[in-house]
Coordinates of C-alpha atoms and ligand atoms in Angstrom, one line a residue:
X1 CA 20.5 -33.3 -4.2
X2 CA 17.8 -35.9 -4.2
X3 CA 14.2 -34.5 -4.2
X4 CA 13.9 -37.3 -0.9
X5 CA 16.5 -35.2 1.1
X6 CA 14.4 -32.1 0.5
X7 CA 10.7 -33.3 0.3
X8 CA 11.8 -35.3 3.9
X9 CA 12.8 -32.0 5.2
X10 CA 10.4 -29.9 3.8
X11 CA 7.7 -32.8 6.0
X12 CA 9.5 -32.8 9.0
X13 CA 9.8 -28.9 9.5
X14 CA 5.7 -28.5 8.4
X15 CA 4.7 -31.2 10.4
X16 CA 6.7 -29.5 13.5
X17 CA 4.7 -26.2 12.9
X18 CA 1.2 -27.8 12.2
X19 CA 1.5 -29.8 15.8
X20 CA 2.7 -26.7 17.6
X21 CA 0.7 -24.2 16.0
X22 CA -2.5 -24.6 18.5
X23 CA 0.0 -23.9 20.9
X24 CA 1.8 -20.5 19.5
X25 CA 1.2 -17.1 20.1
X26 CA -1.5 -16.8 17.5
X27 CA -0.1 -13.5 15.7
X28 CA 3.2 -12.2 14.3
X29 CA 6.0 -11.9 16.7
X30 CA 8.8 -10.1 14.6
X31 CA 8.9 -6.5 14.0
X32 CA 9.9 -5.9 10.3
X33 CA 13.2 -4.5 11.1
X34 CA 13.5 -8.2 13.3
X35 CA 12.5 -10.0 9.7
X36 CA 15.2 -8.1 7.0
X37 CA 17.6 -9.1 9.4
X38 CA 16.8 -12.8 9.6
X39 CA 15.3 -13.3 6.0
X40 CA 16.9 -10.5 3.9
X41 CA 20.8 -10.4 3.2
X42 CA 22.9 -9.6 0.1
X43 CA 21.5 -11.4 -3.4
X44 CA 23.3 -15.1 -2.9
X45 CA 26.3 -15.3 -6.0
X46 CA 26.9 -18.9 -5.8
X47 CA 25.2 -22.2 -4.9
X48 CA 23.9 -23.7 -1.2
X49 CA 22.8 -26.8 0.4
X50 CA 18.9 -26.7 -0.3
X51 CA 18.6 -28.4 2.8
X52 CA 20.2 -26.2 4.6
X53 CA 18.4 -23.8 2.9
X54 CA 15.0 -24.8 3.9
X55 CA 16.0 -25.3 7.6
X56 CA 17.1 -21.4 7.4
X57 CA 14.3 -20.5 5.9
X58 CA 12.1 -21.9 8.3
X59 CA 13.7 -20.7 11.4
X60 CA 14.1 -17.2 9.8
X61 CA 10.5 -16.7 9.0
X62 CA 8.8 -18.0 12.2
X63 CA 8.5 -15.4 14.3
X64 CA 6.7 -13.7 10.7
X65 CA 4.7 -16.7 10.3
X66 CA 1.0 -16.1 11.8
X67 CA -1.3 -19.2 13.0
X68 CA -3.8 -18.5 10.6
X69 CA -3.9 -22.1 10.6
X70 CA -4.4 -22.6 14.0
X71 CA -8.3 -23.0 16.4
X72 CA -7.8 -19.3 17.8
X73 CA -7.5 -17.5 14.6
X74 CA -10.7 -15.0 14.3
X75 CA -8.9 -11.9 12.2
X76 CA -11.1 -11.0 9.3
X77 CA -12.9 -14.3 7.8
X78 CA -9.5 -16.3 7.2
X79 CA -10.2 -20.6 7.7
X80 CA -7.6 -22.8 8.2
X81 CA -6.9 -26.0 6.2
X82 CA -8.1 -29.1 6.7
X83 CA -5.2 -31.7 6.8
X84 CA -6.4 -33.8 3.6
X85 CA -5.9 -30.5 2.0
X86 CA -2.6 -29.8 2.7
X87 CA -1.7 -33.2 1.7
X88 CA -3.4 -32.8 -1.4
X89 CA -1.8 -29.5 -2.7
X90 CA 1.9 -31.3 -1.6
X91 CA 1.1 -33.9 -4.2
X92 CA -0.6 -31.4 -6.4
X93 CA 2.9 -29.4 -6.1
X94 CA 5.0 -32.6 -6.9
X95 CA 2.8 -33.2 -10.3
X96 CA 3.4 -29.5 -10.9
X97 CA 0.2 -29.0 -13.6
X98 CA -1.2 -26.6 -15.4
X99 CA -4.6 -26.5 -15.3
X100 CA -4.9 -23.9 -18.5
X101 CA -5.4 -26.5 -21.2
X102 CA -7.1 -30.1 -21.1
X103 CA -4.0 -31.4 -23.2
X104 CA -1.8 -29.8 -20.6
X105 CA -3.6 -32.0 -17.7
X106 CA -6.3 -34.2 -18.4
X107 CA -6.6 -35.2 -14.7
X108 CA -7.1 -31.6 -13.8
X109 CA -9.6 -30.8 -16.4
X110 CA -11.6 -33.7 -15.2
X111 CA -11.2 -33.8 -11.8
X112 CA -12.1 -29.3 -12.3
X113 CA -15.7 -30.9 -14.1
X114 CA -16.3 -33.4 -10.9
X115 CA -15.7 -30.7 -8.1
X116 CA -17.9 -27.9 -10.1
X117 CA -20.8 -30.5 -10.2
X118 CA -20.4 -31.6 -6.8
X119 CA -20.1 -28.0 -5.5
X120 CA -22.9 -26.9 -7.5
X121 CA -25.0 -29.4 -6.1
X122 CA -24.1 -28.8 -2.6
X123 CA -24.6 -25.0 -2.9
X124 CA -27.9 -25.9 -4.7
X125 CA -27.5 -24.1 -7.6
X126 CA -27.7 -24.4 -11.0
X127 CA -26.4 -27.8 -12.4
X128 CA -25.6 -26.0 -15.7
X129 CA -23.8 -22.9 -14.4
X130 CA -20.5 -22.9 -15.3
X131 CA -17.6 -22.7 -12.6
X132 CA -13.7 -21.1 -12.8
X133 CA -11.5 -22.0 -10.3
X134 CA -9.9 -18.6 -9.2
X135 CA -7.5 -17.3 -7.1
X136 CA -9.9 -15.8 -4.8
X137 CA -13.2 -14.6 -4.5
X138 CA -12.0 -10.9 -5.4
X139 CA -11.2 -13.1 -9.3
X140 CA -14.0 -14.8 -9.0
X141 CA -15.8 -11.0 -9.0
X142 CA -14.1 -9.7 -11.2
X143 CA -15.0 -13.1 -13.3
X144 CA -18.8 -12.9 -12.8
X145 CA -18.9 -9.4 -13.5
X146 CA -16.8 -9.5 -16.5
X147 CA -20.2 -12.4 -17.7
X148 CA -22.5 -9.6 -16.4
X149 CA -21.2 -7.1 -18.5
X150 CA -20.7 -8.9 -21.5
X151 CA -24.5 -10.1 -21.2
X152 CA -26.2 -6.9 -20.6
X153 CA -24.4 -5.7 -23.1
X154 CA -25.0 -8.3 -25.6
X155 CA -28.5 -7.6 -24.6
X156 CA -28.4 -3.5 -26.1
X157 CA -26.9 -4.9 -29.3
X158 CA -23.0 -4.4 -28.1
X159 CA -20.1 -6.6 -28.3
X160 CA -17.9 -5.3 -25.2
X161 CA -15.1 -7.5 -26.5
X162 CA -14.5 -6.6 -30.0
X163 CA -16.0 -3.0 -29.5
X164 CA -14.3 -2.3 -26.1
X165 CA -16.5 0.1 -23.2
X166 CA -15.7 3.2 -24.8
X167 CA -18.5 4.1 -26.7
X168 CA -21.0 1.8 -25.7
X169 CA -24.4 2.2 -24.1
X170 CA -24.4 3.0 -20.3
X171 CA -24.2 0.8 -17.9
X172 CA -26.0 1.2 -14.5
X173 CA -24.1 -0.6 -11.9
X174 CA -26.1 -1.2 -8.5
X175 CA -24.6 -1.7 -4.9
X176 CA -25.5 -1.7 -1.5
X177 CA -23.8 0.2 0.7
X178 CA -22.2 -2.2 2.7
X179 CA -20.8 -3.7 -0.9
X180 CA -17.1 -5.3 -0.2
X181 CA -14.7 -3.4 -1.3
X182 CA -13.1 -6.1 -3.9
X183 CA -16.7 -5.7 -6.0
X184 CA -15.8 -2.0 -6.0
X185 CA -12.1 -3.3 -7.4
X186 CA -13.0 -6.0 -9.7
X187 CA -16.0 -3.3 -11.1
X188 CA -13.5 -0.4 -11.5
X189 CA -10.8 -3.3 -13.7
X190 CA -14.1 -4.1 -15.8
X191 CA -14.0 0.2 -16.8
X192 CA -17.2 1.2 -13.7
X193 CA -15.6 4.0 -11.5
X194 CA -16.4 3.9 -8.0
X195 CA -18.1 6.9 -8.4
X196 CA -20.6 5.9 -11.0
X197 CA -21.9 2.8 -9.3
X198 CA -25.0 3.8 -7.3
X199 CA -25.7 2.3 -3.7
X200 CA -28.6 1.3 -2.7
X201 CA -29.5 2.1 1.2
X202 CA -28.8 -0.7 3.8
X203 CA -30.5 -1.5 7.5
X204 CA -28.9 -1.7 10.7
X205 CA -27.2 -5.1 10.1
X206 CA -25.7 -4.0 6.4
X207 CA -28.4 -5.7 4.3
X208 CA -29.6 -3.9 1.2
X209 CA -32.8 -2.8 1.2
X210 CA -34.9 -3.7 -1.4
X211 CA -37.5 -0.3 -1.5
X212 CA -34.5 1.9 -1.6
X213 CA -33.5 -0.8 -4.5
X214 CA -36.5 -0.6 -6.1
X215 CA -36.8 3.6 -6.0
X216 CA -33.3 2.9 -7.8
X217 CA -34.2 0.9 -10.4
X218 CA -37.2 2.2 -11.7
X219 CA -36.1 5.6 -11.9
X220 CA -33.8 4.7 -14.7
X221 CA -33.1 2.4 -17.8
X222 CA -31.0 0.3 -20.0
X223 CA -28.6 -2.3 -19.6
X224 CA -28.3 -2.6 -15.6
X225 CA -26.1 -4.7 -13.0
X226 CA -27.4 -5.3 -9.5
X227 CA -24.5 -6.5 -6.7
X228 CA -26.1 -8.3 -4.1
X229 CA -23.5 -9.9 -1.0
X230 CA -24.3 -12.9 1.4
X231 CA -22.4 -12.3 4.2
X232 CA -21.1 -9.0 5.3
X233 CA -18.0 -9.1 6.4
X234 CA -18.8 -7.0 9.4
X235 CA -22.3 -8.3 10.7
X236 CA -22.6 -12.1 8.4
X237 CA -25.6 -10.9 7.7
X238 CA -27.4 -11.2 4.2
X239 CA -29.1 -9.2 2.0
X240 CA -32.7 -10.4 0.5
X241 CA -31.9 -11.8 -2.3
X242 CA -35.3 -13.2 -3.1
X243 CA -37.1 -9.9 -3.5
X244 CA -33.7 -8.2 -4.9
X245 CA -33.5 -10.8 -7.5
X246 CA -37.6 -11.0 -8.4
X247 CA -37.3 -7.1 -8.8
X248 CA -34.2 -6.8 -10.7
X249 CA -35.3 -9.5 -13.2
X250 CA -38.7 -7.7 -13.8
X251 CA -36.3 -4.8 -15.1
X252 CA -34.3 -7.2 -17.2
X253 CA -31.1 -6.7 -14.7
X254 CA -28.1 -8.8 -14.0
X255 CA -28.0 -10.2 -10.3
X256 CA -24.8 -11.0 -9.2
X257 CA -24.2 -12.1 -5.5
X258 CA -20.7 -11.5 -3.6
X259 CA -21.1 -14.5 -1.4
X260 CA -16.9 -14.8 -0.1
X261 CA -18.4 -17.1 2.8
X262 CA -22.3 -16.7 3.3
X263 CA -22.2 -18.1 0.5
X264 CA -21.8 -21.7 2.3
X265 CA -24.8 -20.8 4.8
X266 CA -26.7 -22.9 1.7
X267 CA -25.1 -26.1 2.4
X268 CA -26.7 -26.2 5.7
X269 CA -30.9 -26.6 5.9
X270 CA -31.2 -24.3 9.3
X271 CA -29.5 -21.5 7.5
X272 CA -30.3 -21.7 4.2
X273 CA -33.2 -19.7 4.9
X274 CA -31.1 -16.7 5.5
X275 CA -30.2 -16.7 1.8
X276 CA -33.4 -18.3 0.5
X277 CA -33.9 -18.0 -3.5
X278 CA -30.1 -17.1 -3.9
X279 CA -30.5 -20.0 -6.6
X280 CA -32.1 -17.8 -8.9
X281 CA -29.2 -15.1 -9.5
X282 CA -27.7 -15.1 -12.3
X283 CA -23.8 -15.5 -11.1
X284 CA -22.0 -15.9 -7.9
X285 CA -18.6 -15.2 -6.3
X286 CA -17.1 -17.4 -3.3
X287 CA -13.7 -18.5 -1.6
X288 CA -12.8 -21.7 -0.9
X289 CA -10.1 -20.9 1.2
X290 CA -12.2 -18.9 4.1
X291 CA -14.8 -20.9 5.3
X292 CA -14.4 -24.1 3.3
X293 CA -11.0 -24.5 4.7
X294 CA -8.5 -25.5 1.9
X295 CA -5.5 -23.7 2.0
X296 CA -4.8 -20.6 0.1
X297 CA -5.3 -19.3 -3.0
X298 CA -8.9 -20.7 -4.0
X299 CA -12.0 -19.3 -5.2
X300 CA -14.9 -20.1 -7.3
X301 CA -16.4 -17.8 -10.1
X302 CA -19.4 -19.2 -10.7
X303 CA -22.5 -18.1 -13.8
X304 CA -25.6 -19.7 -14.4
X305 CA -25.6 -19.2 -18.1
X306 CA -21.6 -20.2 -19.0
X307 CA -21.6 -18.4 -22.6
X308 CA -21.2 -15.3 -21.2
X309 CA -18.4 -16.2 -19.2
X310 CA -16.9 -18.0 -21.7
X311 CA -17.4 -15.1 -24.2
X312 CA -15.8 -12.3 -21.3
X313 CA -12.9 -15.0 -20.2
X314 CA -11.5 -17.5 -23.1
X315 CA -9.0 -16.7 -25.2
X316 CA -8.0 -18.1 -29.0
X317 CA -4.8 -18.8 -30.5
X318 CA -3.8 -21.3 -33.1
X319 CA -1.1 -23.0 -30.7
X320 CA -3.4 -23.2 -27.7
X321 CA -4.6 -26.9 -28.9
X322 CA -8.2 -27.1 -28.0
X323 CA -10.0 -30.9 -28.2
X324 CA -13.4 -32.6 -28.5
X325 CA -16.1 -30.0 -27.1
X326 CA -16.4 -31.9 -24.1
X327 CA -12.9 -31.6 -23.0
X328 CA -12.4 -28.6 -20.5
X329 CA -10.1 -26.0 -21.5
X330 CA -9.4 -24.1 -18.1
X331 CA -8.4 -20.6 -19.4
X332 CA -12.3 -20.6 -20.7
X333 CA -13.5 -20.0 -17.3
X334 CA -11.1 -17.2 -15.3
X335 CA -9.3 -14.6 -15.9
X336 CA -5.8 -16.8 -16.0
X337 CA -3.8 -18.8 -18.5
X338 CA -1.1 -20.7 -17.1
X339 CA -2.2 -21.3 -13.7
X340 CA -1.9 -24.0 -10.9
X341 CA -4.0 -26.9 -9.8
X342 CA -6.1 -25.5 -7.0
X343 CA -8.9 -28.2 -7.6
X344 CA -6.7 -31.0 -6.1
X345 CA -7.1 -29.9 -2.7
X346 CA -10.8 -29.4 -3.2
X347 CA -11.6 -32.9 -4.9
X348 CA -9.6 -34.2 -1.6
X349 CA -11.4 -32.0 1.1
X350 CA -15.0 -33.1 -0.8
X351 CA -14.2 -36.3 -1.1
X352 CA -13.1 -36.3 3.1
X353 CA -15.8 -34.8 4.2
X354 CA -18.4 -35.4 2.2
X355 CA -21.4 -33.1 1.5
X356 CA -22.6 -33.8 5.5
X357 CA -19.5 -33.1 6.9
X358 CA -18.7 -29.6 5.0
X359 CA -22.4 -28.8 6.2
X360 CA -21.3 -29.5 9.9
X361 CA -18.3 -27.6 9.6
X362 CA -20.2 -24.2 8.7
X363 CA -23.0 -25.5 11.6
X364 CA -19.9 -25.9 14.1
X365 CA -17.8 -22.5 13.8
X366 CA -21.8 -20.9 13.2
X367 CA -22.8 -22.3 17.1
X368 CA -19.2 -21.4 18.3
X369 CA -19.8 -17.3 16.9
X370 CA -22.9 -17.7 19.0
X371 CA -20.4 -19.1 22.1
X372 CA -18.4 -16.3 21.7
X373 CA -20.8 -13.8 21.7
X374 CA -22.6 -14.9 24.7
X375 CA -20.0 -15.7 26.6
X376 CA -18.6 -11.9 26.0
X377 CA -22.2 -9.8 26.3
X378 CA -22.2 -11.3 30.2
X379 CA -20.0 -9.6 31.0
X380 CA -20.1 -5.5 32.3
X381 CA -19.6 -2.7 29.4
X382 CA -19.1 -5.4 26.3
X383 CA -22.3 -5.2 23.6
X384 CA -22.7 -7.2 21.0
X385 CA -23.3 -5.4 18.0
X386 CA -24.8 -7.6 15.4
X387 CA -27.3 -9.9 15.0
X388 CA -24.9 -13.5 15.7
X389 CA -26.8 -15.2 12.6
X390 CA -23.3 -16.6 10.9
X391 CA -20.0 -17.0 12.1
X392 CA -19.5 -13.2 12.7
X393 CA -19.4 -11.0 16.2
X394 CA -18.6 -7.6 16.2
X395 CA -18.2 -6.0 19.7
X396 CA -17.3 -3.2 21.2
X397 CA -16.1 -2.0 25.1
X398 CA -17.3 0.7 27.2
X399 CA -14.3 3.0 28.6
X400 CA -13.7 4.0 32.3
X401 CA -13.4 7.2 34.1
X402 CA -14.4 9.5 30.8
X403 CA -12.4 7.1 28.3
X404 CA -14.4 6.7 25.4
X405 CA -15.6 3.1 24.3
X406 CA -14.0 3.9 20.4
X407 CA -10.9 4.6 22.4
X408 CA -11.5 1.5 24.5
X409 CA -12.6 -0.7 21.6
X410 CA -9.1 0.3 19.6
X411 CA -6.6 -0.8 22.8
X412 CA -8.6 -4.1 23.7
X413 CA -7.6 -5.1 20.0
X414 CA -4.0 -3.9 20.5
X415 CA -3.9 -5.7 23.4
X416 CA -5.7 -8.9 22.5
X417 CA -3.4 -9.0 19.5
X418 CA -0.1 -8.5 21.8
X419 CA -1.2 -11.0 24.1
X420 CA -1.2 -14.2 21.6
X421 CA -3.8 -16.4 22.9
X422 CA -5.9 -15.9 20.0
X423 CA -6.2 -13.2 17.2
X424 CA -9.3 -10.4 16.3
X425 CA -9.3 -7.2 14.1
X426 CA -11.0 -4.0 14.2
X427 CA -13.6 -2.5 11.9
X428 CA -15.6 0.9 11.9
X429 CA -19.2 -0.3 12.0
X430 CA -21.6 2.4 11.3
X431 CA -19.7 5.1 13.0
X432 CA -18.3 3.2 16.2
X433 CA -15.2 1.1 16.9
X434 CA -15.5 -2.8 17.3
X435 CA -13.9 -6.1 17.0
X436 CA -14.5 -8.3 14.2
X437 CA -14.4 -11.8 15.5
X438 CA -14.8 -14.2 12.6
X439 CA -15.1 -18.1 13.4
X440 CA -14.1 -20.3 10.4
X441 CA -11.1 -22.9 11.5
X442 CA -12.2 -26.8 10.9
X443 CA -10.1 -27.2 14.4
X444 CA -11.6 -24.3 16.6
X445 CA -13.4 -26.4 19.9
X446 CA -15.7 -24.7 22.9
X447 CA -12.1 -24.5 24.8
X448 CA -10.4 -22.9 21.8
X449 CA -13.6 -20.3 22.4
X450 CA -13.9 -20.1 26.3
X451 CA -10.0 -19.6 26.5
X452 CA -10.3 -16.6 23.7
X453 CA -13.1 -14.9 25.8
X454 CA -11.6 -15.2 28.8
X455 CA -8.4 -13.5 27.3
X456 CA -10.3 -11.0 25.6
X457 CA -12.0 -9.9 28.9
X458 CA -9.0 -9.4 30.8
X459 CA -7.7 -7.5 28.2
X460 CA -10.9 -5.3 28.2
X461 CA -10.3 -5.0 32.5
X462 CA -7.2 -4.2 31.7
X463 CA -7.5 -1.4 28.8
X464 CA -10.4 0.1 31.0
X465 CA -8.8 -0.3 33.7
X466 CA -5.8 2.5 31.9
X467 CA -3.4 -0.5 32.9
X468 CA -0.2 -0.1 30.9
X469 CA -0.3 0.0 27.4
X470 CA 0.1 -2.8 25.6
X471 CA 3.3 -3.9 24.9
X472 CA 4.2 -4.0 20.6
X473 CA 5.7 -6.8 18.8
X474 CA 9.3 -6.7 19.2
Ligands
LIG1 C1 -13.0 -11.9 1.5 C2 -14.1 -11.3 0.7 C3 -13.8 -10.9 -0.7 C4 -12.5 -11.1 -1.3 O1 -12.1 -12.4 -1.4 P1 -10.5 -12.8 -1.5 O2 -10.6 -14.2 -0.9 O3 -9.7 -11.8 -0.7 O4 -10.2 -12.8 -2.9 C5 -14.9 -10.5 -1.4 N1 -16.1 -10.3 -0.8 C6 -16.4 -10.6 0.4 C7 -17.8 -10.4 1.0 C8 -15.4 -11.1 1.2 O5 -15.6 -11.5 2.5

């Protein structure tokens, strides 16, 4: 079998789903039970027609397959890809690379150089900081943090590599309390329990607040690790980095910024503001595949000062042929060793859209989060509850006849999810039920937005209304 008959196929059946999927019902429509009985089967004994195989394969998994890629997807903080991209990790699929060693793939350890110091230029940060090419911005945490902890470390006189966590000096790990919960994960990896890290008191819209910080900070000492986020995944909103950072410096602490998608607020002037002085941190965790749009898995683990990281990350052996300085080993920079080519897509979506139009794309989905949100708070018993300052609008719905807005809140989603025309999640925001609606598709238009309100308010009549429930997936 030629790799034309397949690759052909393999086009025809993607380009069939990426024209319909504006049109689909936007989430799953296969119970589980529906999927092993379409995808699952005995284990295969002999051989099969790979085409064959692929047009199975595509059939069985539809009704499993959600639109994440499509305008109405709002569930958690999720993107779509920007065609270019797609393109560009089929061709980076076909070259098959691995992007561990510079001997293994000189194109990717160049072309990983060119996108770090175009990205780190359009973030406005550091043009010296180094930059790993994760899997996701939970890696690219557990990256930064692994730098932070080798540095403060380093600092009291301790090698945490060669002399391991065990017996070295404490160290005081600082959170807010609206910290993500993959800092929590890629802190516990790095040997910090959840229940030794000490959060610092947030305000109303999640941001950390920097007295409570400072109480914190002064009332202890030694090596120390602040976690500061840009963009909560609840609210989008920020904490104030400036102030956290000047503080924590003055006592000689790590600032490390979670920044999954506010992170991108900086490559647009009229928002930068809202993380102003984020430059000055000392490392920074982001996806690429949420609000920059390339497909999935891609992050960026990103450290002003890149000995650290390369001290926590790279690893040594006599057969892992290293080059001149200046050639890029990839396993220096991330917790991998073998691993794929995710900079392809991004040197092709950078090189598309330039710096201007990756800044438009954050400004778009940011004015259509505002759309949404006023186009829902018109209308009778829906609040918004968060400041719309991102691409973030968490709401909830006032109950009928006694029903209770929680109870309200939790069916509206069920609903809105079992209905198709576009896709929102749930959260439990500061002890009250709401919908997370997060707006961060390249191909999401005012329509996209008015149709998604309009669908979400009849589902709201209807849940109030205690209409019948809503159907489930079947
Ligand atoms: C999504 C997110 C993460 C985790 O990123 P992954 O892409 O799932 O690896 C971490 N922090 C914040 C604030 C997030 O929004």
């Amino acid at each position: 079998m030629s790799h034309a008959d397949v690759l052909s196929t393999a086009h025809r059946l993607a380009w069939q789903y990426l024209n319909d999927a504006a049109g689909r019902h936007v989430g799953g429509r296969a119970s589980r039970q529906d999927l092993l009985r379409t995808l699952g089967g005995p284990l295969p004994t002999g051989a099969a027609d790979p085409v064959a195989v692929l047009n199975d394969l595509a059939a069985a998994a539809d009704p499993g397959i959600v639109a994440t890629v499509g305008p109405r997807y709002f569930g958690f903080v999720t993107g779509g890809a920007v065609p270019v991209t797609v393109a560009a990790e089929w061709l980076g699929s076909a070259w098959d690379q691995n992007a561990g060693l510079y001997v293994l793939s000189p194109a990717a350890a160049v072309m990983e150089d060119v996108v770090a110091g175009w990205l780190l230029e359009m973030l406005g940060l550091p043009s010296t900081a180094g930059v790993g090419f994760t899997t996701g911005c939970h890696m690219a945490n557990f990256t930064c943090l692994a730098a932070a902890r080798h540095e403060v470390l380093r600092r009291a006189g301790w090698n945490v590599e060669t002399q391991g966590l065990q017996r070295a000096p404490r160290v005081r790990v600082l959170v807010g309390a609206e910290v993500h919960v993959s800092a929590v994960g890629a802190l516990r990896y790095l040997g910090f329990g959840s229940d030794e890290l000490q959060t610092v008191a947030v305000d109303e819209q999640g941001r950390m607040r920097v007295d409570a910080l400072e109480t914190m900070l002064v009332s202890g000492e030694g090596p120390a690790i602040v976690c500061a986020q840009v963009g909560n995944v609840s609210t989008g909103a920020s904490d104030p980095v400036s102030g956290i950072i000047a503080l924590a410096h003055s006592r000689g602490a790590w600032v490390h910024v979670d920044g999954a998608f506010g992170l991108w607020a900086a490559t647009v002037p009229e928002l930068r503001g809202q993380i102003a002085g984020v430059e000055r941190a000392d490392s920074w965790a982001t996806d690429a595949h949420k609000w920059l749009n390339v497909p999935y898995d891609s992050g960026l683990a990103i450290v002003r000062d890149a000995a650290p990281q390369r001290a926590a990350m790279s690893q040594k052996a006599s057969y892992l042929q290293r080059g001149a300085d200046e050639e890029r080993i990839g396993m220096d920079w991330v917790p991998e060793s073998s691993r794929r080519t995710r900079v392809i897509p991004l040197y092709a979506l950078i090189r598309t859209l330039g710096r201007d139009g990756v800044a438009d794309l954050v400004r778009r989905t940011c004015h259509l989060a505002r759309r949404m949100a006023d186009r829902l708070r018109t209308a009778p018993g829906v609040t918004v509850l968060n400041e719309v300052t991102l691409n973030q609008v968490l709401v909830q719905f006032a109950g009928q006849d006694g029903r209770s807005a929680d109870d309200t809140t939790v069916d509206v989603i069920a609903r809105v999810q079992a209905d198709g025309t576009c896709w929102a999640g749930g959260a439990f925001w500061q002890g009250q039920q709401a919908m997370r609606i997060a707006v961060s598709n390249w191909s999401t238009t005012d329509a996209d937005i008015d149709r998604s309100a309009d669908a979400i308010l009849k589902c709201h009549r209807d849940a109030a209304a205690g209409g019948p429930a809503a159907p489930t997936a079947s």
